[in-house]
PDB file of C-alpha atoms in Angstrom:
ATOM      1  CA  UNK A   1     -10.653  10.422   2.730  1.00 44.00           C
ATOM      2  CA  UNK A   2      -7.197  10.103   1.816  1.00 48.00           C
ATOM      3  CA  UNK A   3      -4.548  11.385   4.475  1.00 59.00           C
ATOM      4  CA  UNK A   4      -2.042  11.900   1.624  1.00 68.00           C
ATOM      5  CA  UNK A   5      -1.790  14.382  -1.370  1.00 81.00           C
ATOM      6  CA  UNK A   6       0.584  13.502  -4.047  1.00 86.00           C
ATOM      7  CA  UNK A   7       1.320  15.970  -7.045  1.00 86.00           C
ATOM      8  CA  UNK A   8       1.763  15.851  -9.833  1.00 93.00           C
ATOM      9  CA  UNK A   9      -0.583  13.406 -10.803  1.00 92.00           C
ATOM     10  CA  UNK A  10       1.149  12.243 -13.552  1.00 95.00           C
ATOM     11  CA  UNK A  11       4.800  12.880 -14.402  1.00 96.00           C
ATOM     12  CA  UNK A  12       6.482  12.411 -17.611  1.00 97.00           C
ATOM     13  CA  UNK A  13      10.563  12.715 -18.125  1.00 96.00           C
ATOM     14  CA  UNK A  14      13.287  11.790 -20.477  1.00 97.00           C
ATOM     15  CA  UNK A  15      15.823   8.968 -19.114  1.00 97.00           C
ATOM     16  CA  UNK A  16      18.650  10.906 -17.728  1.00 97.00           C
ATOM     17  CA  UNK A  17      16.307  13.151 -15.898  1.00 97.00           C
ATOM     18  CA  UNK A  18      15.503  13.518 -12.075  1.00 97.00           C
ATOM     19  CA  UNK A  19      11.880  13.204 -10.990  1.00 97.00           C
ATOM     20  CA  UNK A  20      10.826  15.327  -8.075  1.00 97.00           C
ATOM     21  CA  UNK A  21       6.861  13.926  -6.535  1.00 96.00           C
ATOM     22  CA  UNK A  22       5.355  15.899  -3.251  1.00 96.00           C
ATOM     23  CA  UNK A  23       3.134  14.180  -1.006  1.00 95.00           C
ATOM     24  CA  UNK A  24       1.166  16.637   1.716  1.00 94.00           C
ATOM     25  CA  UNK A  25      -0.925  15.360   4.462  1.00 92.00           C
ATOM     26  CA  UNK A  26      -3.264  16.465   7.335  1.00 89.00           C
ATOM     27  CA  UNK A  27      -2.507  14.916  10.548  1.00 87.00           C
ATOM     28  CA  UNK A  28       0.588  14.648  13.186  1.00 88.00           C
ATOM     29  CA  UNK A  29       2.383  11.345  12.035  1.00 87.00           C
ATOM     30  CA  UNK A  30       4.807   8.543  13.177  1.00 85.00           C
ATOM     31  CA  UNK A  31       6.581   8.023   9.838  1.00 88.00           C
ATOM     32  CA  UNK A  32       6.114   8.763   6.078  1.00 91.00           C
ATOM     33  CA  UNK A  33       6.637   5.979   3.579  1.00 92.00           C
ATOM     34  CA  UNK A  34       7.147   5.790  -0.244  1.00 95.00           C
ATOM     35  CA  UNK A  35       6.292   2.867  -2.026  1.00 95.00           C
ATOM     36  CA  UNK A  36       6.784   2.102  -6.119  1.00 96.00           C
ATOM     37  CA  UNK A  37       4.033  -0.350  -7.960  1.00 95.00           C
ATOM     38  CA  UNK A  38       4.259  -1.678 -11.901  1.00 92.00           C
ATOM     39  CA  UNK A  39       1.415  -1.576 -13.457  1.00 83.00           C
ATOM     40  CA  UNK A  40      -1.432  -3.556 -11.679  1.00 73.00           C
ATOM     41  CA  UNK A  41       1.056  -5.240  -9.588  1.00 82.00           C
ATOM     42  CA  UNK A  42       1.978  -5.423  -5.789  1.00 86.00           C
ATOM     43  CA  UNK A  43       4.098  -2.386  -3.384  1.00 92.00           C
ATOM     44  CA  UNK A  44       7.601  -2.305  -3.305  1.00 93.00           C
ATOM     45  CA  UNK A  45       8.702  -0.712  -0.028  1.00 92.00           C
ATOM     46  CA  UNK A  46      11.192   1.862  -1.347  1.00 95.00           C
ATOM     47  CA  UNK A  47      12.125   4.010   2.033  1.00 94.00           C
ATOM     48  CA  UNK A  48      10.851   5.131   5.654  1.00 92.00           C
ATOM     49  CA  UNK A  49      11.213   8.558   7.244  1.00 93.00           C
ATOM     50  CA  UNK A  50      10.545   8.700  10.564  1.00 91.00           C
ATOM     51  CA  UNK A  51       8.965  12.053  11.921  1.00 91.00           C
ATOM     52  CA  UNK A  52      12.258  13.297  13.386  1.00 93.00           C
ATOM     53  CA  UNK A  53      14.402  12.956  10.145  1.00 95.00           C
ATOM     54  CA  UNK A  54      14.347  15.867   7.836  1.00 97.00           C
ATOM     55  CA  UNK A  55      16.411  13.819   4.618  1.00 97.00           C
ATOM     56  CA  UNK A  56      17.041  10.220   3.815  1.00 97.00           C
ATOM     57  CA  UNK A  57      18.904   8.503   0.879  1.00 96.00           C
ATOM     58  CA  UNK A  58      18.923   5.112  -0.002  1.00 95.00           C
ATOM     59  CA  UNK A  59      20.520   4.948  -3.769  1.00 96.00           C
ATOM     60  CA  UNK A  60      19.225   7.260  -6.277  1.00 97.00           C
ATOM     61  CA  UNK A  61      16.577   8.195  -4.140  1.00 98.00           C
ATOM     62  CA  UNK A  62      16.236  11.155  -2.023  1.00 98.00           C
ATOM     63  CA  UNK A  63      13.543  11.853   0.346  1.00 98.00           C
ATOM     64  CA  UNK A  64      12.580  14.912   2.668  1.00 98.00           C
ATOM     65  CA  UNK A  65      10.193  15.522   5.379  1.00 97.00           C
ATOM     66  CA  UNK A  66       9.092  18.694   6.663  1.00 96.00           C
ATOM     67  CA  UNK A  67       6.704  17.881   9.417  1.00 95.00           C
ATOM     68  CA  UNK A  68       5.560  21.785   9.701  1.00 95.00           C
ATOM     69  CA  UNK A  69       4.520  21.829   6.634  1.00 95.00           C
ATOM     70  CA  UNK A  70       3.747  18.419   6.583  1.00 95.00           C
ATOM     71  CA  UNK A  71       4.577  17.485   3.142  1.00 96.00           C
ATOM     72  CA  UNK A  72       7.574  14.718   1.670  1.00 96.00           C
ATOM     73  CA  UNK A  73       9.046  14.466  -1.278  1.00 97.00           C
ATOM     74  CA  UNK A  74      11.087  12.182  -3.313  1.00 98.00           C
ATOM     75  CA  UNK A  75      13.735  12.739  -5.579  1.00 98.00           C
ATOM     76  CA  UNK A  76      14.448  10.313  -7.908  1.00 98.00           C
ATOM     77  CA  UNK A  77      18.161  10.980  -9.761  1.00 97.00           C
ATOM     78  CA  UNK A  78      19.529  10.261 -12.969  1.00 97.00           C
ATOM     79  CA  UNK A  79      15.777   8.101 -13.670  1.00 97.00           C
ATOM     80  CA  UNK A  80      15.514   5.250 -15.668  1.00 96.00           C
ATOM     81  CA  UNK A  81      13.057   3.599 -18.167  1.00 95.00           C
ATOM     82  CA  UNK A  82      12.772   0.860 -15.329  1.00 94.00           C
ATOM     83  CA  UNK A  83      11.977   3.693 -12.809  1.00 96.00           C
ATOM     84  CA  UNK A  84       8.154   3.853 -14.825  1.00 97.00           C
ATOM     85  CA  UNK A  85       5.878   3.274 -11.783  1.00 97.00           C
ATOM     86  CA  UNK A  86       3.189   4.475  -9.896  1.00 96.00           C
ATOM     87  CA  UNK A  87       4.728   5.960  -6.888  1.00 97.00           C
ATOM     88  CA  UNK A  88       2.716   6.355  -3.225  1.00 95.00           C
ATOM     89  CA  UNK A  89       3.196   7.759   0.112  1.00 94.00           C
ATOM     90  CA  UNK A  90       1.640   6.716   2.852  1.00 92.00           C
ATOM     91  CA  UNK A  91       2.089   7.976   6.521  1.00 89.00           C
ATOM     92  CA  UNK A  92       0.974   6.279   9.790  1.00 82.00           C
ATOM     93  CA  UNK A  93      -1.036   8.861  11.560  1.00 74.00           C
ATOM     94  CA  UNK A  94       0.016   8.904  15.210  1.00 71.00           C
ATOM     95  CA  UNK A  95      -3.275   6.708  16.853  1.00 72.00           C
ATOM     96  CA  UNK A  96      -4.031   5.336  13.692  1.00 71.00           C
ATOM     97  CA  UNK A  97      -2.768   1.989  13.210  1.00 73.00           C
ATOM     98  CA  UNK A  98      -3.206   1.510   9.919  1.00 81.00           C
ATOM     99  CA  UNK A  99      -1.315   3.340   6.504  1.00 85.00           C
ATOM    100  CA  UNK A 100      -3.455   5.822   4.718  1.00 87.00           C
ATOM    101  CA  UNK A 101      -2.339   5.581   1.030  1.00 90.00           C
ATOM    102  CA  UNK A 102      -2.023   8.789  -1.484  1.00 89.00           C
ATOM    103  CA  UNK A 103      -3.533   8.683  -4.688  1.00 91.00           C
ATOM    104  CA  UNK A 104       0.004   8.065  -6.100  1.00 93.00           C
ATOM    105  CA  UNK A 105       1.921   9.689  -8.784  1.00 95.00           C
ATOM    106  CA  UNK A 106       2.177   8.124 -12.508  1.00 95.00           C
ATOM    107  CA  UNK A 107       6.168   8.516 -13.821  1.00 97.00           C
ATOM    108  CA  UNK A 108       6.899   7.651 -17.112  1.00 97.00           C
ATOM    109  CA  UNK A 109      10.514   7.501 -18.187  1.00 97.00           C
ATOM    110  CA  UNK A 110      10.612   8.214 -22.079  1.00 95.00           C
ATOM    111  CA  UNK A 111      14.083   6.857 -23.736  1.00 90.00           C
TER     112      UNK A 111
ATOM    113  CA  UNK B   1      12.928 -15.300   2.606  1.00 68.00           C
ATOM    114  CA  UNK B   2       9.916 -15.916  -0.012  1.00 81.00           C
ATOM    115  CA  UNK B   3       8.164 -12.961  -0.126  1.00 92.00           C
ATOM    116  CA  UNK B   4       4.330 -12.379   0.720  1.00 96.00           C
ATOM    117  CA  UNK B   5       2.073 -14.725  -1.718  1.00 97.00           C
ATOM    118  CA  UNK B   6      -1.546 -14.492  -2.529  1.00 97.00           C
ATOM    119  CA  UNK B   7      -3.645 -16.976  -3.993  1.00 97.00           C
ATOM    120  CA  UNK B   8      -5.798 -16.580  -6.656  1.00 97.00           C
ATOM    121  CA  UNK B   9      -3.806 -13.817  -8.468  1.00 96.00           C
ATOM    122  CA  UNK B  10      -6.872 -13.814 -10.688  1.00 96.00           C
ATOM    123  CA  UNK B  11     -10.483 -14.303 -10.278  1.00 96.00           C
ATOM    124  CA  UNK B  12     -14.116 -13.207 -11.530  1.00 97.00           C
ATOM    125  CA  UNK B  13     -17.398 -13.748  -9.778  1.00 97.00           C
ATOM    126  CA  UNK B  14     -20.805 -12.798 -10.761  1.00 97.00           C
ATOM    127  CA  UNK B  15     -22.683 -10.359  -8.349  1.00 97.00           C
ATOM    128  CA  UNK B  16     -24.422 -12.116  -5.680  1.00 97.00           C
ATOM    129  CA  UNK B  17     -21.829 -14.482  -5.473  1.00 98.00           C
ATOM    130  CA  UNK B  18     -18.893 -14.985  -2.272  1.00 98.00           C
ATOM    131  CA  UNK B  19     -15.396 -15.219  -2.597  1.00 98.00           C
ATOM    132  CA  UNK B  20     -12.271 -15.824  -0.545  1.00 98.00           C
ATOM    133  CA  UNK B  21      -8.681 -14.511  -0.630  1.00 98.00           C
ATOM    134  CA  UNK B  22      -5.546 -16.065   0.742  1.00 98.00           C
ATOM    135  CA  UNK B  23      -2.305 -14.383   2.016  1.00 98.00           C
ATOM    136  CA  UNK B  24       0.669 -16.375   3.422  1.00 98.00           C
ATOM    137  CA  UNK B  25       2.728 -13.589   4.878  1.00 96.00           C
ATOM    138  CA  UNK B  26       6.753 -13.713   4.817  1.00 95.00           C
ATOM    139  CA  UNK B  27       7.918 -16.030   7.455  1.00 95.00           C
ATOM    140  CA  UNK B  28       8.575 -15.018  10.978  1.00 92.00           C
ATOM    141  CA  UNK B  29       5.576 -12.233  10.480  1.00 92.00           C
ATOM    142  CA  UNK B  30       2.902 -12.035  12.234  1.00 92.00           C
ATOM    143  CA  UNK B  31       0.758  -8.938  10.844  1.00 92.00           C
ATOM    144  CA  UNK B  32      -1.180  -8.838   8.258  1.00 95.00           C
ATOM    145  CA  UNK B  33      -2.790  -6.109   6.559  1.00 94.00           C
ATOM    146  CA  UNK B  34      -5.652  -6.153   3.743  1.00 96.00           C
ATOM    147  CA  UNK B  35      -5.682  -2.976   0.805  1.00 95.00           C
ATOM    148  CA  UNK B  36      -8.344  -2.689  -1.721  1.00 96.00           C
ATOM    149  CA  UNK B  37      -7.160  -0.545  -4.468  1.00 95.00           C
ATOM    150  CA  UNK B  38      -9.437   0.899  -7.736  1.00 93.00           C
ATOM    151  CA  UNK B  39      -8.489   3.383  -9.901  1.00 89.00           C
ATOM    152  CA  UNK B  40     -11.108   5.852  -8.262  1.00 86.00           C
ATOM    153  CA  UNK B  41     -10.916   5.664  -4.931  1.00 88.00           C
ATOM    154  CA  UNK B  42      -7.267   4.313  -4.906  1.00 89.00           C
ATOM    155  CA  UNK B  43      -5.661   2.607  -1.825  1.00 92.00           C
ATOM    156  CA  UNK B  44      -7.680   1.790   0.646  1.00 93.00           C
ATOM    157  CA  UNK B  45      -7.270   0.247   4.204  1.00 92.00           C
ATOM    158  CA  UNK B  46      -9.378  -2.978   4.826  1.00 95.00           C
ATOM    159  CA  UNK B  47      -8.326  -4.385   8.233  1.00 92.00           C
ATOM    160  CA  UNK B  48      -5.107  -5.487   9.767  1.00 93.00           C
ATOM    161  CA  UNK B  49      -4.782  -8.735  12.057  1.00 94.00           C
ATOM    162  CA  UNK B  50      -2.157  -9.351  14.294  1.00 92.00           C
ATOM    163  CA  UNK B  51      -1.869 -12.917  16.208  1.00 90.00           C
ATOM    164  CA  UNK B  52      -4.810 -14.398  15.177  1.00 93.00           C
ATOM    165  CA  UNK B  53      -7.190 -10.923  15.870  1.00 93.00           C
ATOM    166  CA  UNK B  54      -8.387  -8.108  14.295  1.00 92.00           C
ATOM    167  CA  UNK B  55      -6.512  -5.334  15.137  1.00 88.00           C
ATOM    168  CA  UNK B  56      -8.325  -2.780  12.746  1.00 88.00           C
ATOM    169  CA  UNK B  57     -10.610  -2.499  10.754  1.00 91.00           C
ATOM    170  CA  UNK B  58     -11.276   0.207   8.055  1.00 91.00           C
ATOM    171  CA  UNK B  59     -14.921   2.057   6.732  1.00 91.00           C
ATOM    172  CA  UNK B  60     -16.285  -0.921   4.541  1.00 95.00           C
ATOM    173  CA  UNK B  61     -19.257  -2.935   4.854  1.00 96.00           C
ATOM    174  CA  UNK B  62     -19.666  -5.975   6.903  1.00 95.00           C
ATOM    175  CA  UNK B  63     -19.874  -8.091   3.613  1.00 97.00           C
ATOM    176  CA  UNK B  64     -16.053  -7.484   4.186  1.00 97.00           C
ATOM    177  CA  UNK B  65     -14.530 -10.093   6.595  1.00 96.00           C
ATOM    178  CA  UNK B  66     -11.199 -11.644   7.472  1.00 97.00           C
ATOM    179  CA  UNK B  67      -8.866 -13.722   9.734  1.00 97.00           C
ATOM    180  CA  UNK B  68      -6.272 -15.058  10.677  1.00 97.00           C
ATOM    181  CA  UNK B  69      -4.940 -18.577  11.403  1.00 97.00           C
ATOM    182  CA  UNK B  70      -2.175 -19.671  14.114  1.00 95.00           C
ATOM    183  CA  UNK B  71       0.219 -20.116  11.037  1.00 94.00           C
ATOM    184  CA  UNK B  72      -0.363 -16.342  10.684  1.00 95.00           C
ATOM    185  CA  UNK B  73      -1.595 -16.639   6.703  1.00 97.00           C
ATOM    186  CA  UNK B  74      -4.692 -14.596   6.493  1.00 98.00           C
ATOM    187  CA  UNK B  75      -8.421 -14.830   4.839  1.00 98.00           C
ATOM    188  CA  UNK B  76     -10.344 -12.486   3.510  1.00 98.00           C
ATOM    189  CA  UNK B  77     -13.981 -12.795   2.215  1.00 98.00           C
ATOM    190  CA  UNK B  78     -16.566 -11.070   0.591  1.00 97.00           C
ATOM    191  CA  UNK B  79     -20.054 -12.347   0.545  1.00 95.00           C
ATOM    192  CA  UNK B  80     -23.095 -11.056  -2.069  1.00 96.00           C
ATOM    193  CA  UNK B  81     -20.495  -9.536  -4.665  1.00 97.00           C
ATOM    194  CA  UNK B  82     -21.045  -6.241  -6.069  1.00 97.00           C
ATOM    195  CA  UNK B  83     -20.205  -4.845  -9.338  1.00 97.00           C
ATOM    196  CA  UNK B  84     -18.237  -2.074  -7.368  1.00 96.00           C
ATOM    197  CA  UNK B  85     -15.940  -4.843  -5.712  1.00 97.00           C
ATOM    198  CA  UNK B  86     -14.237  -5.211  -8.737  1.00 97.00           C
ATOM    199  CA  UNK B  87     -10.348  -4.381  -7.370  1.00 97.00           C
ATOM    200  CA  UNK B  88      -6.995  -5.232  -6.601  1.00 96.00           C
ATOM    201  CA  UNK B  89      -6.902  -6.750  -3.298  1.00 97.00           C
ATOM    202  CA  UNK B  90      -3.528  -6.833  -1.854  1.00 96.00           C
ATOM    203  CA  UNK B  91      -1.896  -8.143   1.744  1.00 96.00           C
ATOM    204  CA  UNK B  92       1.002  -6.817   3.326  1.00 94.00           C
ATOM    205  CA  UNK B  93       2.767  -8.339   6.032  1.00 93.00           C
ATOM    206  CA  UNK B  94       4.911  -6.808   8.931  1.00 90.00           C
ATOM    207  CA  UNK B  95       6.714  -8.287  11.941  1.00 86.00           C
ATOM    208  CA  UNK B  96       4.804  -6.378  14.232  1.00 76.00           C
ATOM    209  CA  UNK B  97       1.495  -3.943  14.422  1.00 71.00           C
ATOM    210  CA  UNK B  98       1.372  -0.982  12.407  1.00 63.00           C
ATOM    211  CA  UNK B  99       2.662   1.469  14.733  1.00 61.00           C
ATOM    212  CA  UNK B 100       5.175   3.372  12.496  1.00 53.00           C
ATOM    213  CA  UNK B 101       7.753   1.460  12.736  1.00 59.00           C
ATOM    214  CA  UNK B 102       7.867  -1.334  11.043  1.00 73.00           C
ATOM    215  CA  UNK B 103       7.817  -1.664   7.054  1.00 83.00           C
ATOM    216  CA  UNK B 104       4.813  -3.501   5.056  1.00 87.00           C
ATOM    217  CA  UNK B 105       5.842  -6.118   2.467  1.00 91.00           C
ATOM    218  CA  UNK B 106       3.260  -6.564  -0.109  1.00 93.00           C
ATOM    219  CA  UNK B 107       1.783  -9.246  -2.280  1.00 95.00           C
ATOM    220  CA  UNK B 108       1.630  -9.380  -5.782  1.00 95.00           C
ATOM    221  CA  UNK B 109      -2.530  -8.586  -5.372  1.00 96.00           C
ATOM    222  CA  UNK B 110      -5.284 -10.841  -6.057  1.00 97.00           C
ATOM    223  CA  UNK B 111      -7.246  -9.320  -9.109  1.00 96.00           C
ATOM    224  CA  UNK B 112     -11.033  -9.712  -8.646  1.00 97.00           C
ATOM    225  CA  UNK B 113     -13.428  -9.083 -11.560  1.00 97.00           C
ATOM    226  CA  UNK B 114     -16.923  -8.911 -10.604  1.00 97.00           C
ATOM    227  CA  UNK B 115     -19.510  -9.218 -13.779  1.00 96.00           C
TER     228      UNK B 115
END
């Protein structure tokens, strides 16, 4: 089963807009990570949280951890029509040794 | 750096049929990590090999196989090909073992049809 949750499932916005995706998951972890794919292409690392860090930025990206909730999200700002991805967490339970994937959330940037 | 390459980036097999996956991992790394991904069951975890062993391996059958050479590019294989095996297989590549440190740099995906 899938450690992560993402929501919404699908996500659609006008280009200007900021995109806000949630990712929960089950289990005590190391670090969280978000990752971006085109359409039926390969991961693009987009940023690492480690399980201490409550906020990280890296551009127009914003991302938050709350580890007792144990949920993420990213914040994508002033979005794009190049921002139209599939976006994914995926965490590194502690013992795990391996990324457990979300099911990934679906943003389309209308222009 | 060139980035993580897989070769085929497109194949289809008939069921019954093996194939075999390559991924040449960015230089200086020396895990590797195999994802299958389908639109149902999404991302999911194959094995990981790190110097040459398997470091982990996730819940698929043992027509699923891989390894990894001294050069530190990376095979995977699947023998008697099912319909469901249809997927994007993808490699990711990290200096070190998952262990929650280290960020995975992913192929472009190898795109299997199975008919």
């Amino acid at each position: 089963s899938q450690q992560g949750e993402e929501d919404p499932q699908a996500l659609s916005i006008q280009e200007g807009e900021n995109a806000t995706m949630n990712c929960s998951y089950k289990t005590s972890i190391n670090n969280l990570q978000w990752y971006r794919q085109n359409s039926g292409r390969g991961l693009v690392h987009l940023i690492l949280i480690r399980s201490n860090e409550r906020e990280k930025h890296s551009g127009r990206l914003r991302v938050t951890l709350d580890t007792s909730k144990k949920s993420s999200s990213l914040l994508i700002t002033a979005s794009r029509a190049a921002d139209t991805a599939s976006y994914f967490c995926a965490t590194d339970a502690k013992g795990a040794q391996k990324l457990v994937f979300g099911q990934g959330t679906r943003l389309t940037i209308n222009p | 750096k060139a980035g993580v390459t897989q070769t085929p980036r497109y194949l289809i097999k008939t069921r019954g049929q093996q194939v075999t996956l390559s991924c040449s991992p960015i230089s200086g790394h020396r895990s590797v990590s195999w994802y299958q991904q389908t639109p149902g069951q999404g991302l999911q975890f194959l094995f990981e090999y790190f110097s040459e062993t398997q470091r982990n391996k996730g819940n698929f059958p043992g027509r699923f196989s891989g390894r990894q050479f001294s050069n530190s590019r990376s095979e995977m294989n699947v023998s008697t090909l099912e319909l469901g095996d249809s997927a994007l297989y993808l490699c990711a590549s990290s200096l070190a073992p998952t262990s929650g440190t280290d960020t995975q740099y992913f192929g472009p995906g190898t795109r299997l049809t199975v008919l």
